[in-house]
Amino acid sequence: MANESTDKNSDKHGDKNNLRIKAIENGTVIDHITPGQALNVLNILRVGANFTNTVSIVMNAGGSRGDKDVVKIEGRELTEKEVNAISLISPKATVNIIRDFEVVQKGKIETPDSVCGIVKCINPNCITNSSEPIETRFVVTENEKKKTLALRCVFCESVLTEDLIQFIE
Amino acid sequence: MQPMHHIISTREYTKEMFDEILELAEKLEPIAKGEVQSKVMDGKILALLFFEPSTRTRMSFETAMLRLGGQFINMGAVEASSIAKGESLSDTIRVVSQYADAVVLRHPREGAALMASECASTPIINAGDGAGHHPTQTLLDLYTIKRESHLDNLNIALAGDLKYGRTIHSLCYALSRYHAKINLVSPPELRLPDRIVDDLRKRNIDVTITTDMEDVIEDIDILYMTRIQRERFPDPAEFNRVSNSMRITRELIQTAKPEMKIMHPLPRVNEISFDVDDTEHAAYFKQAFYGVPVRMAILCKVLGMEDRIREMK
Ligand SMILES: [Zn+2]
């Protein structure tokens, strides 16, 4: 499978339907990110000013599912923990791993049943916010009223709705 | 070997799990009263780790252990211990759980008991973790209701601070296992959180909400009163108005059923007037005593002695 080969020619063709991003040689393409979440995805991946490889970001791209964000990172593959974290802010994202310009792995992100050590508990008095050597642990549930994702802390039962999710630095 | 049995929270307890502890407690009551001597815990040591003071809970565990013929060790004041030197709770638990056969933990942070249970080599009994759980209180509340009234077809009023009172929240979930009718009586600002009301109604529990004690007093079997804390009200006049409206007096309970019982987790301030104490309705001092047989039952349960207790004459 080619790595968005149309992209390579898109500058030449000026094809508006294709993303104006160069294909990457080795790395990861995170596609179908919920619009507006691209920068949060980079935060999760700790891709910031110190990251020296090429990073491309497209926000509000007109993909086949309507608006989406896309992030391409050269020379970086994602850990399971990172994929889990992305699933919390962007459940419909897909992660494509690229090696030598070829997509070697393409997959929808699945929201896990629980997440450990990624998200911070909102309750300052929670044992996970003390100096104890302990990872945070949340059960992924549903915010029944809004039909959106919510997290329940296993330790203190605080419920984090999507807008309250904060990732551990 | 059986997996270790901790008592962290009663949230997921089934009716059968509650009943098992309550039946053990009933069996143990003569020992709790000192009418029968027991050596069932002979050679066993209970460690008490209280990271915040709770004299009554601690003494009740100590009494339970002594009545069963066991012994206890205590870490003493937090300031004098290794915690003051900055030792983590997890390290403390790892060490102390090797000294004792079970550990009772009281800690100011939510989730402390669950974390402790994951690093302990002996059973952990949660004696209160911050605003989190206090399962031995819930169990002794249920036991009091069972002994002083009845758990099936119960009509109960929960009154006072229903918003912040963790004993109330846990009790609500426990009562839902017995399909009790629950009347919530509180000032509007201290109402039971919607989330819990929703959970109860989802379990088909009949819940009524009112601000007026007189609405429910005639019909109920149990009136469970809690303390309203002054700190919850910025305006002292507002606090006085609210706490007076919630006060249980002899006059208020005149129309109650003769067998209606009043409970309170204690200490009380002025939510129940003193002239109620010598009526047939007052069950709050007995409730405090029931903490002993219930904690004895919990100790027997976590130490795998329940069969020996059941076989007891
Ligand atoms: Zn928490």
CSV table of C-alpha atoms and ligand atoms in Angstrom, one decimal:
chain,number,residue,atom,x,y,z
A,1,MET,CA,0.0,0.0,0.0
A,2,ALA,CA,1.4,3.4,-0.9
A,3,ASN,CA,1.7,6.1,1.6
A,4,GLU,CA,-0.7,8.7,0.2
A,5,SER,CA,1.1,8.8,-3.1
A,6,THR,CA,-1.2,11.4,-4.4
A,7,ASP,CA,0.2,13.8,-1.8
A,8,LYS,CA,3.5,13.7,-3.5
A,9,ASN,CA,2.1,15.2,-6.6
A,10,SER,CA,-0.4,17.4,-5.0
A,11,ASP,CA,1.7,20.5,-5.2
A,12,LYS,CA,2.2,20.0,-8.9
A,13,HIS,CA,-1.4,19.3,-9.5
A,14,GLY,CA,-2.8,21.7,-7.1
A,15,ASP,CA,-5.4,19.0,-6.2
A,16,LYS,CA,-7.6,20.6,-3.6
A,17,ASN,CA,-9.0,17.3,-2.4
A,18,ASN,CA,-5.7,16.1,-1.2
A,19,LEU,CA,-3.7,17.1,1.8
A,20,ARG,CA,-0.9,19.5,1.1
A,21,ILE,CA,1.6,17.6,3.1
A,22,LYS,CA,4.6,15.7,1.9
A,23,ALA,CA,4.6,12.0,2.4
A,24,ILE,CA,6.8,10.7,5.2
A,25,GLU,CA,9.5,8.1,5.0
A,26,ASN,CA,9.3,6.6,8.4
A,27,GLY,CA,6.9,7.6,11.1
A,28,THR,CA,3.2,7.9,12.0
A,29,VAL,CA,0.2,9.5,10.4
A,30,ILE,CA,-2.7,10.1,12.7
A,31,ASP,CA,-5.7,10.7,10.6
A,32,HIS,CA,-9.4,11.5,11.4
A,33,ILE,CA,-8.5,13.4,14.5
A,34,THR,CA,-11.5,15.2,16.0
A,35,PRO,CA,-11.3,18.8,14.6
A,36,GLY,CA,-9.4,21.1,17.0
A,37,GLN,CA,-7.6,18.3,18.8
A,38,ALA,CA,-4.4,18.2,16.7
A,39,LEU,CA,-2.4,20.3,19.1
A,40,ASN,CA,-3.6,18.2,22.0
A,41,VAL,CA,-2.4,15.1,20.2
A,42,LEU,CA,1.0,16.7,19.9
A,43,ASN,CA,0.9,17.4,23.6
A,44,ILE,CA,0.1,13.8,24.4
A,45,LEU,CA,3.0,12.7,22.2
A,46,ARG,CA,5.2,15.4,23.8
A,47,VAL,CA,6.1,16.7,20.5
A,48,GLY,CA,7.2,20.3,21.2
A,49,ALA,CA,9.9,22.8,20.5
A,50,ASN,CA,12.6,20.2,21.3
A,51,PHE,CA,11.4,17.8,18.7
A,52,THR,CA,13.7,18.1,15.6
A,53,ASN,CA,12.0,15.8,13.0
A,54,THR,CA,9.5,17.0,10.5
A,55,VAL,CA,6.0,17.3,11.9
A,56,SER,CA,3.0,18.3,9.7
A,57,ILE,CA,-0.3,19.4,11.1
A,58,VAL,CA,-3.5,19.9,9.2
A,59,MET,CA,-6.4,21.4,11.0
A,60,ASN,CA,-10.0,21.3,9.8
A,61,ALA,CA,-9.1,19.4,6.6
A,62,GLY,CA,-11.9,18.4,4.3
A,63,GLY,CA,-11.7,14.6,4.5
A,64,SER,CA,-14.3,12.1,3.4
A,65,ARG,CA,-15.9,12.2,6.8
A,66,GLY,CA,-16.1,16.0,6.8
A,67,ASP,CA,-13.8,18.1,9.0
A,68,LYS,CA,-10.9,16.5,10.7
A,69,ASP,CA,-7.4,17.2,11.8
A,70,VAL,CA,-4.3,15.2,10.7
A,71,VAL,CA,-0.9,14.9,12.2
A,72,LYS,CA,2.2,13.4,10.5
A,73,ILE,CA,5.3,12.8,12.5
A,74,GLU,CA,8.6,11.8,10.9
A,75,GLY,CA,10.7,9.2,12.8
A,76,ARG,CA,8.3,8.4,15.6
A,77,GLU,CA,6.0,5.5,16.3
A,78,LEU,CA,3.4,5.5,19.0
A,79,THR,CA,3.3,3.5,22.2
A,80,GLU,CA,0.1,1.8,23.4
A,81,LYS,CA,-0.2,4.3,26.2
A,82,GLU,CA,-0.1,7.2,23.7
A,83,VAL,CA,-2.7,5.5,21.5
A,84,ASN,CA,-4.9,5.1,24.5
A,85,ALA,CA,-4.5,8.7,25.4
A,86,ILE,CA,-5.4,9.9,21.9
A,87,SER,CA,-8.5,7.7,21.9
A,88,LEU,CA,-9.8,9.7,24.9
A,89,ILE,CA,-9.8,13.0,23.1
A,90,SER,CA,-10.4,11.7,19.6
A,91,PRO,CA,-12.1,8.3,19.5
A,92,LYS,CA,-12.4,8.2,15.7
A,93,ALA,CA,-8.8,8.8,14.9
A,94,THR,CA,-6.8,6.3,12.9
A,95,VAL,CA,-3.1,5.6,13.4
A,96,ASN,CA,-1.0,4.6,10.3
A,97,ILE,CA,2.6,3.5,10.8
A,98,ILE,CA,4.8,4.3,7.9
A,99,ARG,CA,8.1,2.5,7.1
A,100,ASP,CA,10.0,3.3,4.0
A,101,PHE,CA,7.1,5.3,2.5
A,102,GLU,CA,4.8,2.3,2.9
A,103,VAL,CA,1.9,2.0,5.3
A,104,VAL,CA,2.8,-1.1,7.3
A,105,GLN,CA,0.0,-0.8,9.8
A,106,LYS,CA,-3.2,1.0,9.6
A,107,GLY,CA,-5.9,0.9,12.2
A,108,LYS,CA,-8.7,2.6,13.9
A,109,ILE,CA,-8.1,3.5,17.5
A,110,GLU,CA,-10.1,1.6,20.0
A,111,THR,CA,-11.1,3.2,23.2
A,112,PRO,CA,-9.8,1.0,26.0
A,113,ASP,CA,-11.9,-0.1,29.0
A,114,SER,CA,-9.5,1.6,31.4
A,115,VAL,CA,-6.5,3.9,31.2
A,116,CYS,CA,-3.5,3.9,33.6
A,117,GLY,CA,-0.9,6.5,34.2
A,118,ILE,CA,-2.1,8.9,31.4
A,119,VAL,CA,-4.7,11.1,32.9
A,120,LYS,CA,-4.5,13.2,36.0
A,121,CYS,CA,-7.3,12.9,38.6
A,122,ILE,CA,-9.2,16.2,39.1
A,123,ASN,CA,-9.6,15.6,42.9
A,124,PRO,CA,-6.7,17.3,44.7
A,125,ASN,CA,-7.3,15.0,47.7
A,126,CYS,CA,-7.1,11.8,45.6
A,127,ILE,CA,-4.3,9.5,46.7
A,128,THR,CA,-3.0,9.6,43.1
A,129,ASN,CA,-2.3,13.3,43.6
A,130,SER,CA,-0.1,12.7,46.6
A,131,SER,CA,3.6,11.8,46.6
A,132,GLU,CA,2.8,8.1,46.7
A,133,PRO,CA,4.4,6.0,44.0
A,134,ILE,CA,1.1,5.1,42.3
A,135,GLU,CA,-0.2,5.4,38.8
A,136,THR,CA,-3.6,6.9,38.1
A,137,ARG,CA,-6.3,4.5,37.0
A,138,PHE,CA,-9.6,5.3,35.3
A,139,VAL,CA,-12.5,3.2,34.1
A,140,VAL,CA,-13.8,4.5,30.8
A,141,THR,CA,-17.5,5.1,31.1
A,142,GLU,CA,-20.2,7.2,29.3
A,143,ASN,CA,-21.5,10.5,30.3
A,144,GLU,CA,-25.1,9.4,30.1
A,145,LYS,CA,-26.6,12.9,29.6
A,146,LYS,CA,-24.3,13.9,26.8
A,147,LYS,CA,-23.5,10.5,25.3
A,148,THR,CA,-19.9,11.3,25.5
A,149,LEU,CA,-16.9,9.7,27.0
A,150,ALA,CA,-16.2,10.0,30.8
A,151,LEU,CA,-13.6,8.6,33.1
A,152,ARG,CA,-14.1,7.4,36.6
A,153,CYS,CA,-11.2,7.4,39.0
A,154,VAL,CA,-10.8,3.9,40.5
A,155,PHE,CA,-9.4,5.4,43.7
A,156,CYS,CA,-11.7,8.3,44.6
A,157,GLU,CA,-14.6,7.8,42.1
A,158,SER,CA,-14.3,11.3,40.7
A,159,VAL,CA,-15.9,11.4,37.3
A,160,LEU,CA,-14.0,13.4,34.6
A,161,THR,CA,-16.1,14.5,31.6
A,162,GLU,CA,-14.2,15.1,28.4
A,163,ASP,CA,-13.6,18.8,29.1
A,164,LEU,CA,-12.0,17.9,32.4
A,165,ILE,CA,-9.5,15.4,31.0
A,166,GLN,CA,-5.9,16.5,31.7
A,167,PHE,CA,-3.0,14.5,30.7
A,168,ILE,CA,-0.1,13.9,33.0
A,169,GLU,CA,2.9,16.0,32.0
B,1,MET,CA,-5.2,-20.5,49.4
B,2,GLN,CA,-8.1,-18.1,49.2
B,3,PRO,CA,-7.4,-14.6,47.9
B,4,MET,CA,-6.9,-12.0,50.5
B,5,HIS,CA,-10.1,-10.4,51.7
B,6,HIS,CA,-9.9,-6.7,52.2
B,7,ILE,CA,-12.8,-4.4,53.3
B,8,ILE,CA,-12.3,-1.3,51.2
B,9,SER,CA,-15.8,-0.2,50.2
B,10,THR,CA,-19.3,-1.6,50.3
B,11,ARG,CA,-20.3,0.0,47.1
B,12,GLU,CA,-20.3,-3.2,45.1
B,13,TYR,CA,-21.7,-5.4,47.9
B,14,THR,CA,-24.6,-7.6,47.2
B,15,LYS,CA,-27.4,-8.2,49.7
B,16,GLU,CA,-25.8,-11.6,50.4
B,17,MET,CA,-22.5,-10.0,51.3
B,18,PHE,CA,-24.1,-7.6,53.7
B,19,ASP,CA,-26.2,-10.3,55.2
B,20,GLU,CA,-23.2,-12.5,55.8
B,21,ILE,CA,-21.5,-9.8,58.0
B,22,LEU,CA,-24.7,-8.9,59.7
B,23,GLU,CA,-25.4,-12.5,60.7
B,24,LEU,CA,-21.8,-12.9,62.0
B,25,ALA,CA,-22.3,-9.8,64.0
B,26,GLU,CA,-25.4,-11.1,65.6
B,27,LYS,CA,-23.6,-14.3,66.5
B,28,LEU,CA,-20.8,-12.3,68.1
B,29,GLU,CA,-23.0,-9.9,70.1
B,30,PRO,CA,-22.8,-11.8,73.4
B,31,ILE,CA,-19.0,-11.7,73.1
B,32,ALA,CA,-19.2,-7.9,72.3
B,33,LYS,CA,-21.2,-7.4,75.5
B,34,GLY,CA,-18.8,-9.4,77.6
B,35,GLU,CA,-21.4,-12.0,78.4
B,36,VAL,CA,-19.4,-14.7,76.8
B,37,GLN,CA,-15.6,-15.0,76.7
B,38,SER,CA,-13.8,-15.8,73.5
B,39,LYS,CA,-10.2,-16.7,72.5
B,40,VAL,CA,-11.0,-17.0,68.8
B,41,MET,CA,-8.3,-14.4,68.0
B,42,ASP,CA,-5.8,-15.8,70.4
B,43,GLY,CA,-2.3,-15.1,69.0
B,44,LYS,CA,-3.6,-12.7,66.4
B,45,ILE,CA,-2.4,-9.1,66.1
B,46,LEU,CA,-4.3,-6.2,64.6
B,47,ALA,CA,-2.4,-3.1,63.5
B,48,LEU,CA,-4.2,0.2,63.7
B,49,LEU,CA,-2.9,2.9,61.4
B,50,PHE,CA,-4.8,6.2,62.0
B,51,PHE,CA,-3.3,9.0,60.0
B,52,GLU,CA,-6.0,11.3,61.4
B,53,PRO,CA,-7.7,11.1,64.8
B,54,SER,CA,-10.9,9.2,65.1
B,55,THR,CA,-10.9,8.1,68.7
B,56,ARG,CA,-14.3,6.3,68.6
B,57,THR,CA,-13.6,4.2,65.5
B,58,ARG,CA,-10.2,3.3,66.8
B,59,MET,CA,-11.5,2.3,70.3
B,60,SER,CA,-14.3,0.3,68.8
B,61,PHE,CA,-11.7,-1.7,66.7
B,62,GLU,CA,-9.5,-2.1,69.8
B,63,THR,CA,-12.5,-3.4,71.8
B,64,ALA,CA,-13.5,-5.8,69.1
B,65,MET,CA,-10.0,-7.3,68.9
B,66,LEU,CA,-9.7,-7.6,72.7
B,67,ARG,CA,-13.1,-9.1,73.2
B,68,LEU,CA,-12.1,-11.8,70.6
B,69,GLY,CA,-9.0,-12.6,72.6
B,70,GLY,CA,-6.6,-10.9,70.2
B,71,GLN,CA,-4.2,-8.0,70.6
B,72,PHE,CA,-3.5,-4.8,68.7
B,73,ILE,CA,-0.6,-2.6,67.9
B,74,ASN,CA,-0.8,1.1,67.3
B,75,MET,CA,1.5,3.5,65.4
B,76,GLY,CA,0.9,6.3,67.9
B,77,ALA,CA,0.8,9.9,67.0
B,78,VAL,CA,1.6,10.7,63.4
B,79,GLU,CA,4.1,13.4,64.4
B,80,ALA,CA,6.3,10.9,66.3
B,81,SER,CA,6.3,8.3,63.5
B,82,SER,CA,8.3,7.6,60.4
B,83,ILE,CA,5.5,9.4,58.4
B,84,ALA,CA,6.7,12.6,59.9
B,85,LYS,CA,10.1,11.8,58.4
B,86,GLY,CA,8.4,11.6,55.0
B,87,GLU,CA,7.9,7.9,54.6
B,88,SER,CA,5.2,7.0,52.0
B,89,LEU,CA,2.0,5.3,53.0
B,90,SER,CA,2.8,2.4,50.6
B,91,ASP,CA,6.1,1.8,52.4
B,92,THR,CA,4.5,2.0,55.8
B,93,ILE,CA,1.9,-0.5,54.7
B,94,ARG,CA,4.5,-2.9,53.3
B,95,VAL,CA,6.3,-2.9,56.6
B,96,VAL,CA,3.4,-2.9,59.1
B,97,SER,CA,1.4,-5.6,57.3
B,98,GLN,CA,4.3,-7.9,58.1
B,99,TYR,CA,4.0,-7.2,61.8
B,100,ALA,CA,0.3,-7.9,62.0
B,101,ASP,CA,-2.4,-10.3,60.8
B,102,ALA,CA,-4.6,-7.4,59.5
B,103,VAL,CA,-4.3,-3.7,59.3
B,104,VAL,CA,-7.0,-1.1,60.0
B,105,LEU,CA,-6.3,2.1,58.1
B,106,ARG,CA,-7.7,5.6,58.5
B,107,HIS,CA,-6.3,8.1,56.1
B,108,PRO,CA,-7.3,11.7,55.0
B,109,ARG,CA,-6.9,10.9,51.3
B,110,GLU,CA,-9.6,9.3,49.1
B,111,GLY,CA,-8.4,6.0,47.6
B,112,ALA,CA,-5.7,5.5,50.3
B,113,ALA,CA,-7.3,2.2,51.4
B,114,LEU,CA,-7.5,0.8,47.9
B,115,MET,CA,-3.8,1.7,47.3
B,116,ALA,CA,-2.9,0.1,50.6
B,117,SER,CA,-4.6,-3.1,49.7
B,118,GLU,CA,-2.5,-3.3,46.6
B,119,CYS,CA,0.8,-3.2,48.5
B,120,ALA,CA,-0.2,-5.1,51.7
B,121,SER,CA,0.7,-8.6,52.6
B,122,THR,CA,-2.2,-8.9,55.0
B,123,PRO,CA,-5.9,-7.8,54.8
B,124,ILE,CA,-6.7,-4.1,54.9
B,125,ILE,CA,-9.8,-2.8,56.6
B,126,ASN,CA,-10.7,0.7,55.6
B,127,ALA,CA,-11.7,2.8,58.6
B,128,GLY,CA,-12.4,5.9,56.5
B,129,ASP,CA,-10.4,7.4,53.6
B,130,GLY,CA,-11.0,11.2,53.3
B,131,ALA,CA,-14.4,11.9,51.8
B,132,GLY,CA,-14.3,8.4,50.3
B,133,HIS,CA,-15.5,5.2,51.9
B,134,HIS,CA,-16.1,4.2,55.5
B,135,PRO,CA,-17.5,0.7,55.1
B,136,THR,CA,-17.5,-0.3,58.7
B,137,GLN,CA,-19.8,2.6,59.4
B,138,THR,CA,-22.1,1.5,56.7
B,139,LEU,CA,-22.2,-2.0,58.0
B,140,LEU,CA,-22.9,-0.9,61.6
B,141,ASP,CA,-25.6,1.4,60.3
B,142,LEU,CA,-27.3,-1.5,58.6
B,143,TYR,CA,-26.8,-3.7,61.6
B,144,THR,CA,-28.5,-1.1,63.8
B,145,ILE,CA,-31.4,-0.9,61.5
B,146,LYS,CA,-31.7,-4.7,61.5
B,147,ARG,CA,-31.5,-5.0,65.3
B,148,GLU,CA,-33.6,-1.9,66.2
B,149,SER,CA,-36.1,-2.1,63.4
B,150,HIS,CA,-36.1,-4.2,60.2
B,151,LEU,CA,-34.3,-4.1,56.8
B,152,ASP,CA,-37.0,-5.5,54.7
B,153,ASN,CA,-39.8,-3.1,53.6
B,154,LEU,CA,-38.0,-0.3,55.5
B,155,ASN,CA,-39.2,3.2,55.3
B,156,ILE,CA,-36.3,5.5,56.3
B,157,ALA,CA,-35.7,9.2,56.4
B,158,LEU,CA,-32.2,10.5,55.9
B,159,ALA,CA,-31.9,14.0,57.3
B,160,GLY,CA,-29.4,16.8,57.7
B,161,ASP,CA,-26.3,17.2,55.5
B,162,LEU,CA,-27.0,14.8,52.7
B,163,LYS,CA,-24.6,16.5,50.3
B,164,TYR,CA,-21.2,16.1,52.0
B,165,GLY,CA,-22.0,13.2,54.4
B,166,ARG,CA,-20.2,10.2,53.0
B,167,THR,CA,-21.9,7.9,55.6
B,168,ILE,CA,-25.2,8.9,54.0
B,169,HIS,CA,-24.0,8.2,50.4
B,170,SER,CA,-22.7,4.7,51.3
B,171,LEU,CA,-25.8,4.0,53.3
B,172,CYS,CA,-28.1,4.9,50.4
B,173,TYR,CA,-26.4,2.4,48.1
B,174,ALA,CA,-26.5,-0.3,50.8
B,175,LEU,CA,-30.2,0.4,51.5
B,176,SER,CA,-31.0,0.1,47.8
B,177,ARG,CA,-29.9,-3.6,48.1
B,178,TYR,CA,-32.9,-4.0,50.5
B,179,HIS,CA,-35.3,-2.0,48.4
B,180,ALA,CA,-36.0,0.5,51.2
B,181,LYS,CA,-38.2,3.5,50.7
B,182,ILE,CA,-35.9,6.5,51.2
B,183,ASN,CA,-37.1,9.9,52.2
B,184,LEU,CA,-34.5,12.7,51.9
B,185,VAL,CA,-34.9,15.6,54.3
B,186,SER,CA,-32.4,18.4,54.0
B,187,PRO,CA,-32.1,22.2,53.3
B,188,PRO,CA,-31.9,22.8,49.5
B,189,GLU,CA,-28.2,23.6,49.7
B,190,LEU,CA,-27.4,20.3,51.3
B,191,ARG,CA,-29.4,18.0,49.1
B,192,LEU,CA,-28.2,14.5,48.1
B,193,PRO,CA,-26.2,14.8,44.9
B,194,ASP,CA,-28.4,14.2,41.8
B,195,ARG,CA,-26.0,11.5,40.7
B,196,ILE,CA,-26.9,9.4,43.7
B,197,VAL,CA,-30.6,10.1,43.4
B,198,ASP,CA,-30.4,9.0,39.8
B,199,ASP,CA,-28.6,5.8,40.7
B,200,LEU,CA,-31.2,5.0,43.4
B,201,ARG,CA,-34.1,5.6,41.0
B,202,LYS,CA,-32.4,3.4,38.4
B,203,ARG,CA,-32.4,0.7,41.0
B,204,ASN,CA,-36.2,1.2,41.3
B,205,ILE,CA,-35.9,2.7,44.8
B,206,ASP,CA,-38.8,4.9,45.9
B,207,VAL,CA,-37.1,8.3,46.7
B,208,THR,CA,-38.8,11.3,48.0
B,209,ILE,CA,-37.2,14.7,48.6
B,210,THR,CA,-38.4,17.3,51.0
B,211,THR,CA,-37.1,20.1,53.3
B,212,ASP,CA,-39.6,19.5,56.0
B,213,MET,CA,-39.2,16.8,58.6
B,214,GLU,CA,-43.0,16.9,59.4
B,215,ASP,CA,-43.7,15.6,55.9
B,216,VAL,CA,-42.3,12.2,56.7
B,217,ILE,CA,-42.2,11.8,60.5
B,218,GLU,CA,-45.5,9.9,60.8
B,219,ASP,CA,-44.6,7.2,58.3
B,220,ILE,CA,-41.0,6.3,58.9
B,221,ASP,CA,-39.4,3.4,60.7
B,222,ILE,CA,-36.0,5.0,61.0
B,223,LEU,CA,-34.9,8.6,61.2
B,224,TYR,CA,-31.2,8.8,60.4
B,225,MET,CA,-29.9,12.3,61.4
B,226,THR,CA,-26.6,13.7,60.5
B,227,ARG,CA,-24.7,16.8,61.6
B,228,ILE,CA,-24.9,20.0,59.6
B,229,GLN,CA,-21.5,21.6,59.7
B,230,ARG,CA,-21.2,25.4,60.4
B,231,GLU,CA,-18.4,25.6,57.8
B,232,ARG,CA,-20.9,24.9,55.0
B,233,PHE,CA,-22.6,28.2,55.6
B,234,PRO,CA,-20.7,31.5,55.1
B,235,ASP,CA,-23.6,33.4,56.8
B,236,PRO,CA,-24.0,32.4,60.5
B,237,ALA,CA,-27.6,33.5,60.6
B,238,GLU,CA,-28.3,31.2,57.7
B,239,PHE,CA,-26.7,28.4,59.5
B,240,ASN,CA,-28.8,29.0,62.6
B,241,ARG,CA,-32.0,29.1,60.5
B,242,VAL,CA,-31.1,25.8,58.7
B,243,SER,CA,-29.9,23.9,61.7
B,244,ASN,CA,-33.0,24.9,63.8
B,245,SER,CA,-35.3,23.8,61.0
B,246,MET,CA,-33.6,20.3,61.0
B,247,ARG,CA,-33.6,19.9,64.7
B,248,ILE,CA,-35.2,16.8,66.2
B,249,THR,CA,-37.2,17.6,69.3
B,250,ARG,CA,-39.7,15.8,71.5
B,251,GLU,CA,-42.4,17.8,70.0
B,252,LEU,CA,-41.5,16.8,66.4
B,253,ILE,CA,-41.5,13.1,67.2
B,254,GLN,CA,-44.8,13.1,69.0
B,255,THR,CA,-46.6,12.0,65.8
B,256,ALA,CA,-44.1,9.3,65.0
B,257,LYS,CA,-44.8,5.6,65.2
B,258,PRO,CA,-44.0,4.3,68.7
B,259,GLU,CA,-41.4,1.9,67.2
B,260,MET,CA,-39.7,4.6,65.1
B,261,LYS,CA,-36.0,4.8,65.9
B,262,ILE,CA,-33.6,7.7,65.6
B,263,MET,CA,-30.0,7.1,64.5
B,264,HIS,CA,-27.0,9.4,64.4
B,265,PRO,CA,-23.4,8.6,63.6
B,266,LEU,CA,-22.3,10.8,66.5
B,267,PRO,CA,-20.9,13.1,67.7
B,268,ARG,CA,-24.0,15.2,67.7
B,269,VAL,CA,-23.9,18.9,68.4
B,270,ASN,CA,-27.5,20.1,68.7
B,271,GLU,CA,-29.3,18.2,65.9
B,272,ILE,CA,-31.1,16.0,68.5
B,273,SER,CA,-32.3,17.7,71.6
B,274,PHE,CA,-31.2,16.1,74.8
B,275,ASP,CA,-34.7,15.4,76.0
B,276,VAL,CA,-35.1,12.9,73.1
B,277,ASP,CA,-32.3,10.7,74.7
B,278,ASP,CA,-34.6,9.0,77.2
B,279,THR,CA,-37.4,8.3,74.8
B,280,GLU,CA,-37.9,4.8,73.2
B,281,HIS,CA,-37.0,6.4,69.9
B,282,ALA,CA,-33.3,7.1,70.7
B,283,ALA,CA,-31.1,4.4,69.2
B,284,TYR,CA,-27.9,6.4,68.6
B,285,PHE,CA,-26.0,5.2,71.7
B,286,LYS,CA,-26.9,1.6,70.9
B,287,GLN,CA,-25.8,2.3,67.3
B,288,ALA,CA,-22.4,3.2,68.7
B,289,PHE,CA,-22.2,-0.1,70.6
B,290,TYR,CA,-23.2,-2.1,67.5
B,291,GLY,CA,-19.9,-0.9,66.0
B,292,VAL,CA,-18.2,-3.5,68.2
B,293,PRO,CA,-20.0,-6.7,67.1
B,294,VAL,CA,-19.9,-5.5,63.5
B,295,ARG,CA,-16.2,-4.8,63.6
B,296,MET,CA,-15.7,-8.2,65.3
B,297,ALA,CA,-17.6,-9.8,62.4
B,298,ILE,CA,-15.4,-7.9,59.9
B,299,LEU,CA,-12.2,-9.0,61.7
B,300,CYS,CA,-13.4,-12.6,61.6
B,301,LYS,CA,-14.3,-12.3,58.0
B,302,VAL,CA,-11.0,-10.9,56.8
B,303,LEU,CA,-9.1,-13.4,58.9
B,304,GLY,CA,-11.1,-16.3,57.4
B,305,MET,CA,-12.7,-17.3,60.7
B,306,GLU,CA,-16.3,-17.0,59.7
B,307,ASP,CA,-16.9,-20.7,59.7
B,308,ARG,CA,-15.7,-21.0,63.3
B,309,ILE,CA,-18.0,-18.3,64.3
B,310,ARG,CA,-21.0,-19.8,62.6
B,311,GLU,CA,-20.4,-23.1,64.3
B,312,MET,CA,-20.3,-21.3,67.7
B,313,LYS,CA,-23.2,-22.1,70.0
C,1,ZN,ZN,-9.0,10.2,42.0
